[in-house]
């Protein structure tokens, strides 16, 4: 099991909500889809690393800083003798390897992830030295997508393709590795140094009034949600998925909090956000049960 599990960034969580509740521009939508796709690829890689039997610490998604520069590592393995950062790419389609970039056959250029890996290794080395560790750094770029082809890539570069994933996992599993308290200390130190960036800096502009109101399905994001009279659940007319009414309301409260951290959560606000389903009385009951109330009567809000 991963020593540091992977979670969606705040930016991705917010983009998901914005994508269903407002009209993003084509460019914003592309940015969102790339983020989603990148995350999917990382999660797919996690499914494989979870099965590793060897002794190692797996740290997913680290954002670290050294000498005022930040660097991000998708997956980091700590073995007895080495530390092994991986850069995961979920690119799809046909690409040509160029020394300074990857060129998509259909035209667009991408940064060469090997450069990114080189930078990561360089920064990580400095950080480890500062922390008093002199441990060799290896590392690789993983192209996780089965429909990715890279033409003209040199053979001696640290690249793992989809067809080589099983072999790569076997290779990691074969590492003779015995971890000590010193390795645990290093893992704990790196986790403690992980930075969480504010998601609000890189988002497209959005306003409360712009947002499409209404409950959405937990599975398919459809707005076609009904609350059968007297039932304590909501039902999606599109996919048939059912969810407890209370959990659906709380999920919507969390959406508001994530998008508008400065807004006061009131019964009226949640009632409006949920698209005027159920009754204000029920929503108030859920808020009182799950949050702390502040203020009096009609000025009550929940934190
Ligand atoms: Zn649905």
CSV table of C-alpha atoms and ligand atoms in Angstrom, one decimal:
chain,number,residue,atom,x,y,z
A,1,UNK,CA,0.0,0.0,0.0
A,2,UNK,CA,1.2,3.5,-0.8
A,3,UNK,CA,2.8,5.3,2.1
A,4,UNK,CA,1.4,8.5,0.7
A,5,UNK,CA,-1.8,7.9,-1.2
A,6,UNK,CA,-2.8,10.0,-4.2
A,7,UNK,CA,-5.7,12.4,-4.0
A,8,UNK,CA,-7.1,14.7,-6.6
A,9,UNK,CA,-5.7,18.2,-6.4
A,10,UNK,CA,-8.1,21.0,-5.4
A,11,UNK,CA,-7.7,22.4,-8.9
A,12,UNK,CA,-9.0,19.2,-10.5
A,13,UNK,CA,-11.9,18.9,-8.1
A,14,UNK,CA,-13.0,22.5,-8.8
A,15,UNK,CA,-12.5,22.0,-12.6
A,16,UNK,CA,-14.8,19.0,-12.5
A,17,UNK,CA,-17.6,21.1,-10.9
A,18,UNK,CA,-17.0,24.0,-13.2
A,19,UNK,CA,-17.2,21.7,-16.2
A,20,UNK,CA,-20.7,20.5,-15.3
A,21,UNK,CA,-22.1,23.8,-14.0
A,22,UNK,CA,-20.8,26.4,-16.5
A,23,UNK,CA,-19.7,26.8,-20.1
A,24,UNK,CA,-16.0,26.5,-20.2
A,25,UNK,CA,-14.2,27.9,-23.3
A,26,UNK,CA,-12.7,25.3,-25.6
A,27,UNK,CA,-9.3,26.0,-24.2
A,28,UNK,CA,-10.4,25.7,-20.6
A,29,UNK,CA,-12.2,22.5,-21.4
A,30,UNK,CA,-9.0,21.1,-23.0
A,31,UNK,CA,-7.0,22.1,-20.0
A,32,UNK,CA,-9.6,20.3,-17.7
A,33,UNK,CA,-9.6,17.2,-19.9
A,34,UNK,CA,-5.8,17.1,-19.8
A,35,UNK,CA,-5.8,17.3,-16.1
A,36,UNK,CA,-8.4,14.6,-15.8
A,37,UNK,CA,-6.5,12.4,-18.2
A,38,UNK,CA,-3.2,12.9,-16.4
A,39,UNK,CA,-4.8,11.9,-13.1
A,40,UNK,CA,-6.4,8.8,-14.7
A,41,UNK,CA,-3.0,7.7,-15.9
A,42,UNK,CA,-1.5,8.1,-12.5
A,43,UNK,CA,-4.3,6.2,-10.8
A,44,UNK,CA,-3.8,3.4,-13.3
A,45,UNK,CA,-0.1,3.3,-12.4
A,46,UNK,CA,-1.0,3.1,-8.7
A,47,UNK,CA,-3.1,0.0,-9.4
A,48,UNK,CA,0.1,-1.7,-10.5
A,49,UNK,CA,2.4,-0.4,-7.8
A,50,UNK,CA,-0.1,-1.4,-5.1
A,51,UNK,CA,0.6,-5.0,-6.1
A,52,UNK,CA,4.4,-4.8,-5.5
A,53,UNK,CA,5.6,-7.3,-2.9
A,54,UNK,CA,9.1,-5.9,-2.3
A,55,UNK,CA,10.0,-3.8,0.7
A,56,UNK,CA,9.7,-0.2,-0.5
A,57,UNK,CA,8.0,3.1,0.4
A,58,UNK,CA,5.7,4.4,-2.3
A,59,UNK,CA,5.0,8.2,-2.1
A,60,UNK,CA,2.4,9.3,-4.6
A,61,UNK,CA,2.4,12.9,-5.9
A,62,UNK,CA,5.0,15.0,-4.1
A,63,UNK,CA,5.4,18.7,-4.6
A,64,UNK,CA,8.7,19.7,-3.1
A,65,UNK,CA,10.9,22.7,-3.0
A,66,UNK,CA,14.6,23.3,-3.0
A,67,UNK,CA,16.5,26.6,-3.3
A,68,UNK,CA,13.2,28.4,-4.0
A,69,UNK,CA,12.2,26.2,-6.9
A,70,UNK,CA,9.4,23.7,-6.9
A,71,UNK,CA,9.3,20.3,-8.5
A,72,UNK,CA,6.6,17.7,-8.6
A,73,UNK,CA,7.1,13.9,-8.7
A,74,UNK,CA,4.2,11.6,-9.7
A,75,UNK,CA,5.5,8.5,-7.9
A,76,UNK,CA,8.5,8.1,-5.8
A,77,UNK,CA,9.8,4.7,-4.6
A,78,UNK,CA,12.2,4.4,-1.8
A,79,UNK,CA,14.3,1.2,-1.9
A,80,UNK,CA,17.1,0.2,0.3
A,81,UNK,CA,19.8,1.4,-2.1
A,82,UNK,CA,18.0,3.8,-4.4
A,83,UNK,CA,15.3,6.4,-4.6
A,84,UNK,CA,13.3,6.1,-7.8
A,85,UNK,CA,11.1,8.9,-9.1
A,86,UNK,CA,8.7,8.2,-11.9
A,87,UNK,CA,7.1,10.7,-14.3
A,88,UNK,CA,3.8,9.3,-15.6
A,89,UNK,CA,2.5,10.4,-18.9
A,90,UNK,CA,-0.9,9.4,-20.3
A,91,UNK,CA,-0.3,10.7,-23.8
A,92,UNK,CA,-2.3,9.0,-26.5
A,93,UNK,CA,-1.6,8.8,-30.3
A,94,UNK,CA,1.5,8.8,-32.4
A,95,UNK,CA,4.5,10.9,-31.4
A,96,UNK,CA,8.0,11.5,-32.8
A,97,UNK,CA,10.9,11.8,-30.4
A,98,UNK,CA,13.0,14.9,-30.8
A,99,UNK,CA,15.9,15.7,-28.5
A,100,UNK,CA,14.2,18.8,-27.1
A,101,UNK,CA,10.5,17.8,-27.4
A,102,UNK,CA,7.9,15.2,-28.4
A,103,UNK,CA,6.2,16.1,-31.6
A,104,UNK,CA,2.7,14.8,-32.2
A,105,UNK,CA,2.3,13.5,-35.7
A,106,UNK,CA,-0.9,15.6,-35.9
A,107,UNK,CA,1.1,18.7,-35.1
A,108,UNK,CA,1.3,19.8,-31.5
A,109,UNK,CA,4.6,19.9,-29.6
A,110,UNK,CA,5.0,18.6,-26.1
A,111,UNK,CA,7.8,19.1,-23.6
A,112,UNK,CA,10.2,16.1,-23.6
A,113,UNK,CA,9.3,14.3,-20.3
A,114,UNK,CA,12.9,13.1,-20.1
A,115,UNK,CA,14.0,16.7,-19.5
A,116,UNK,CA,11.4,16.9,-16.8
A,117,UNK,CA,12.8,13.7,-15.2
A,118,UNK,CA,16.4,15.1,-15.5
A,119,UNK,CA,15.3,18.3,-13.7
A,120,UNK,CA,13.4,16.2,-11.0
A,121,UNK,CA,16.5,14.1,-10.4
A,122,UNK,CA,18.7,17.2,-10.2
A,123,UNK,CA,16.4,18.9,-7.7
A,124,UNK,CA,15.8,15.8,-5.7
A,125,UNK,CA,19.6,15.2,-5.4
A,126,UNK,CA,20.0,18.7,-4.0
A,127,UNK,CA,17.1,18.2,-1.5
A,128,UNK,CA,18.5,14.9,-0.3
A,129,UNK,CA,21.9,16.3,0.1
A,130,UNK,CA,20.5,19.2,2.2
A,131,UNK,CA,18.7,16.5,4.3
A,132,UNK,CA,22.0,14.6,4.8
A,133,UNK,CA,21.1,11.7,2.5
A,134,UNK,CA,23.5,10.4,-0.1
A,135,UNK,CA,21.3,7.9,-1.9
A,136,UNK,CA,21.6,7.1,-5.6
A,137,UNK,CA,18.7,8.4,-7.7
A,138,UNK,CA,17.4,6.4,-10.7
A,139,UNK,CA,14.0,7.1,-12.2
A,140,UNK,CA,12.0,6.6,-15.3
A,141,UNK,CA,9.3,8.1,-17.6
A,142,UNK,CA,6.3,5.8,-17.8
A,143,UNK,CA,4.0,6.1,-20.9
A,144,UNK,CA,1.0,4.4,-19.4
A,145,UNK,CA,-1.4,4.6,-22.3
A,146,UNK,CA,-1.7,1.5,-24.5
A,147,UNK,CA,-2.5,3.6,-27.5
A,148,UNK,CA,0.7,5.6,-27.4
A,149,UNK,CA,3.5,5.2,-29.9
A,150,UNK,CA,6.8,7.0,-29.8
A,151,UNK,CA,8.8,6.9,-33.0
A,152,UNK,CA,12.5,7.3,-33.2
A,153,UNK,CA,13.1,7.2,-29.5
A,154,UNK,CA,16.6,6.2,-28.5
A,155,UNK,CA,17.0,2.8,-26.9
A,156,UNK,CA,19.1,3.8,-23.9
A,157,UNK,CA,16.7,6.3,-22.4
A,158,UNK,CA,14.8,5.6,-19.2
A,159,UNK,CA,11.4,5.0,-20.7
A,160,UNK,CA,8.8,2.4,-19.9
A,161,UNK,CA,6.0,1.8,-22.4
A,162,UNK,CA,2.6,0.3,-21.7
A,163,UNK,CA,3.7,-3.1,-23.1
A,164,UNK,CA,6.7,-3.1,-20.7
A,165,UNK,CA,4.8,-2.4,-17.5
A,166,UNK,CA,4.6,-6.0,-16.3
A,167,UNK,CA,8.3,-6.4,-16.9
A,168,UNK,CA,9.0,-3.2,-15.1
A,169,UNK,CA,7.0,-4.1,-12.1
A,170,UNK,CA,8.8,-7.5,-12.0
A,171,UNK,CA,12.1,-5.7,-12.1
A,172,UNK,CA,11.1,-3.4,-9.2
A,173,UNK,CA,9.9,-6.4,-7.2
A,174,UNK,CA,13.3,-8.2,-7.7
A,175,UNK,CA,15.3,-5.4,-6.1
A,176,UNK,CA,16.9,-6.8,-3.0
A,177,UNK,CA,15.5,-4.3,-0.5
A,178,UNK,CA,15.5,-4.2,3.3
A,179,UNK,CA,14.2,-1.0,4.8
A,180,UNK,CA,15.4,0.5,8.0
A,181,UNK,CA,14.2,3.3,10.3
A,182,UNK,CA,16.4,5.6,8.3
A,183,UNK,CA,14.4,4.9,5.2
A,184,UNK,CA,11.2,5.5,7.2
A,185,UNK,CA,12.6,8.8,8.4
A,186,UNK,CA,13.3,9.9,4.9
A,187,UNK,CA,9.8,8.9,3.7
A,188,UNK,CA,8.3,10.8,6.6
A,189,UNK,CA,10.5,13.8,5.9
A,190,UNK,CA,9.5,13.9,2.2
A,191,UNK,CA,5.8,13.6,3.1
A,192,UNK,CA,6.1,16.4,5.6
A,193,UNK,CA,7.8,18.6,3.0
A,194,UNK,CA,5.0,18.0,0.5
A,195,UNK,CA,3.3,21.3,-0.4
A,196,UNK,CA,-0.3,21.9,-1.1
A,197,UNK,CA,-0.8,24.7,-3.7
A,198,UNK,CA,-3.8,27.0,-3.5
A,199,UNK,CA,-6.1,25.8,-6.3
A,200,UNK,CA,-7.6,29.2,-6.9
A,201,UNK,CA,-4.7,30.8,-8.7
A,202,UNK,CA,-4.9,28.9,-12.0
A,203,UNK,CA,-8.6,28.6,-12.5
A,204,UNK,CA,-10.8,30.2,-15.1
A,205,UNK,CA,-12.8,33.1,-13.6
A,206,UNK,CA,-16.3,32.1,-12.3
A,207,UNK,CA,-19.1,33.6,-10.3
A,208,UNK,CA,-21.9,32.1,-8.2
A,209,UNK,CA,-24.6,33.6,-10.5
A,210,UNK,CA,-23.0,31.8,-13.5
A,211,UNK,CA,-23.3,28.4,-12.0
A,212,UNK,CA,-26.1,26.1,-13.1
A,213,UNK,CA,-28.0,25.2,-10.0
A,214,UNK,CA,-29.4,21.8,-9.2
A,215,UNK,CA,-28.3,18.5,-7.8
A,216,UNK,CA,-26.2,16.3,-10.0
A,217,UNK,CA,-25.8,12.5,-10.1
A,218,UNK,CA,-22.9,11.2,-8.1
A,219,UNK,CA,-22.0,8.8,-10.9
A,220,UNK,CA,-22.8,10.4,-14.2
A,221,UNK,CA,-23.1,14.1,-13.3
A,222,UNK,CA,-26.6,14.4,-14.9
A,223,UNK,CA,-28.9,17.1,-13.6
A,224,UNK,CA,-31.9,14.9,-14.0
A,225,UNK,CA,-32.3,14.1,-10.4
A,226,UNK,CA,-35.6,13.4,-8.6
A,227,UNK,CA,-36.5,13.0,-5.0
A,228,UNK,CA,-39.3,10.5,-4.7
A,229,UNK,CA,-41.9,11.9,-2.2
A,230,UNK,CA,-41.2,10.6,1.3
A,231,UNK,CA,-38.1,8.7,0.2
A,232,UNK,CA,-34.8,9.4,1.8
A,233,UNK,CA,-32.9,9.1,-1.4
A,234,UNK,CA,-32.3,10.8,-4.8
A,235,UNK,CA,-32.6,9.0,-8.0
A,236,UNK,CA,-30.9,9.7,-11.3
A,237,UNK,CA,-33.3,9.5,-14.3
A,238,UNK,CA,-30.4,9.0,-16.7
A,239,UNK,CA,-28.4,6.2,-15.1
A,240,UNK,CA,-30.7,5.0,-12.4
A,241,UNK,CA,-28.1,5.6,-9.7
A,242,UNK,CA,-29.5,6.1,-6.2
A,243,UNK,CA,-27.9,8.1,-3.3
A,244,UNK,CA,-29.1,8.9,0.2
A,245,UNK,CA,-30.7,12.4,0.3
A,246,UNK,CA,-28.5,13.5,3.2
A,247,UNK,CA,-25.3,12.4,1.5
A,248,UNK,CA,-26.3,14.1,-1.8
A,249,UNK,CA,-27.0,17.4,0.1
A,250,UNK,CA,-23.7,17.2,1.9
A,251,UNK,CA,-21.9,16.5,-1.3
A,252,UNK,CA,-23.5,19.7,-2.7
A,253,UNK,CA,-22.5,21.7,0.3
A,254,UNK,CA,-18.9,20.6,-0.2
A,255,UNK,CA,-19.1,21.8,-3.8
A,256,UNK,CA,-20.2,25.3,-2.7
A,257,UNK,CA,-17.4,25.3,0.0
A,258,UNK,CA,-14.8,24.3,-2.5
A,259,UNK,CA,-15.9,26.8,-5.2
A,260,UNK,CA,-16.7,29.7,-2.9
A,261,UNK,CA,-14.7,29.3,0.3
A,262,UNK,CA,-15.8,32.8,1.5
A,263,UNK,CA,-19.5,32.2,1.1
A,264,UNK,CA,-21.5,31.6,4.3
A,265,UNK,CA,-23.4,28.2,4.1
A,266,UNK,CA,-27.0,29.0,4.9
A,267,UNK,CA,-30.1,26.8,4.4
A,268,UNK,CA,-31.4,29.2,1.7
A,269,UNK,CA,-28.1,29.0,-0.2
A,270,UNK,CA,-27.9,25.2,-0.1
A,271,UNK,CA,-31.6,25.0,-1.0
A,272,UNK,CA,-31.0,27.2,-4.1
A,273,UNK,CA,-27.8,25.4,-5.0
A,274,UNK,CA,-29.5,22.0,-4.9
A,275,UNK,CA,-32.1,23.3,-7.4
A,276,UNK,CA,-34.9,23.7,-4.8
A,277,UNK,CA,-35.4,20.0,-4.2
A,278,UNK,CA,-36.7,18.5,-1.0
A,279,UNK,CA,-37.7,21.0,1.7
A,280,UNK,CA,-35.7,23.8,3.4
A,281,UNK,CA,-36.7,22.1,6.7
A,282,UNK,CA,-34.9,18.8,5.7
A,283,UNK,CA,-31.8,20.7,4.4
A,284,UNK,CA,-31.7,22.7,7.7
A,285,UNK,CA,-31.8,19.4,9.6
A,286,UNK,CA,-28.9,18.0,7.7
A,287,UNK,CA,-26.9,21.1,8.1
A,288,UNK,CA,-27.5,21.2,11.9
A,289,UNK,CA,-26.5,17.6,12.1
A,290,UNK,CA,-23.3,17.8,10.2
A,291,UNK,CA,-22.0,21.3,10.7
A,292,UNK,CA,-21.6,23.7,13.5
A,293,UNK,CA,-24.1,26.6,13.4
A,294,UNK,CA,-23.3,30.2,13.9
A,295,UNK,CA,-25.5,33.3,14.2
A,296,UNK,CA,-29.2,33.4,15.1
A,297,UNK,CA,-32.5,32.7,13.3
A,298,UNK,CA,-32.4,33.9,9.7
A,299,UNK,CA,-28.8,34.9,10.0
A,300,UNK,CA,-27.7,31.3,10.9
A,301,UNK,CA,-24.9,29.9,8.9
A,302,UNK,CA,-22.9,26.6,9.1
A,303,UNK,CA,-19.2,25.8,9.3
B,1,LIG,ZN1,-26.7,9.3,-13.2
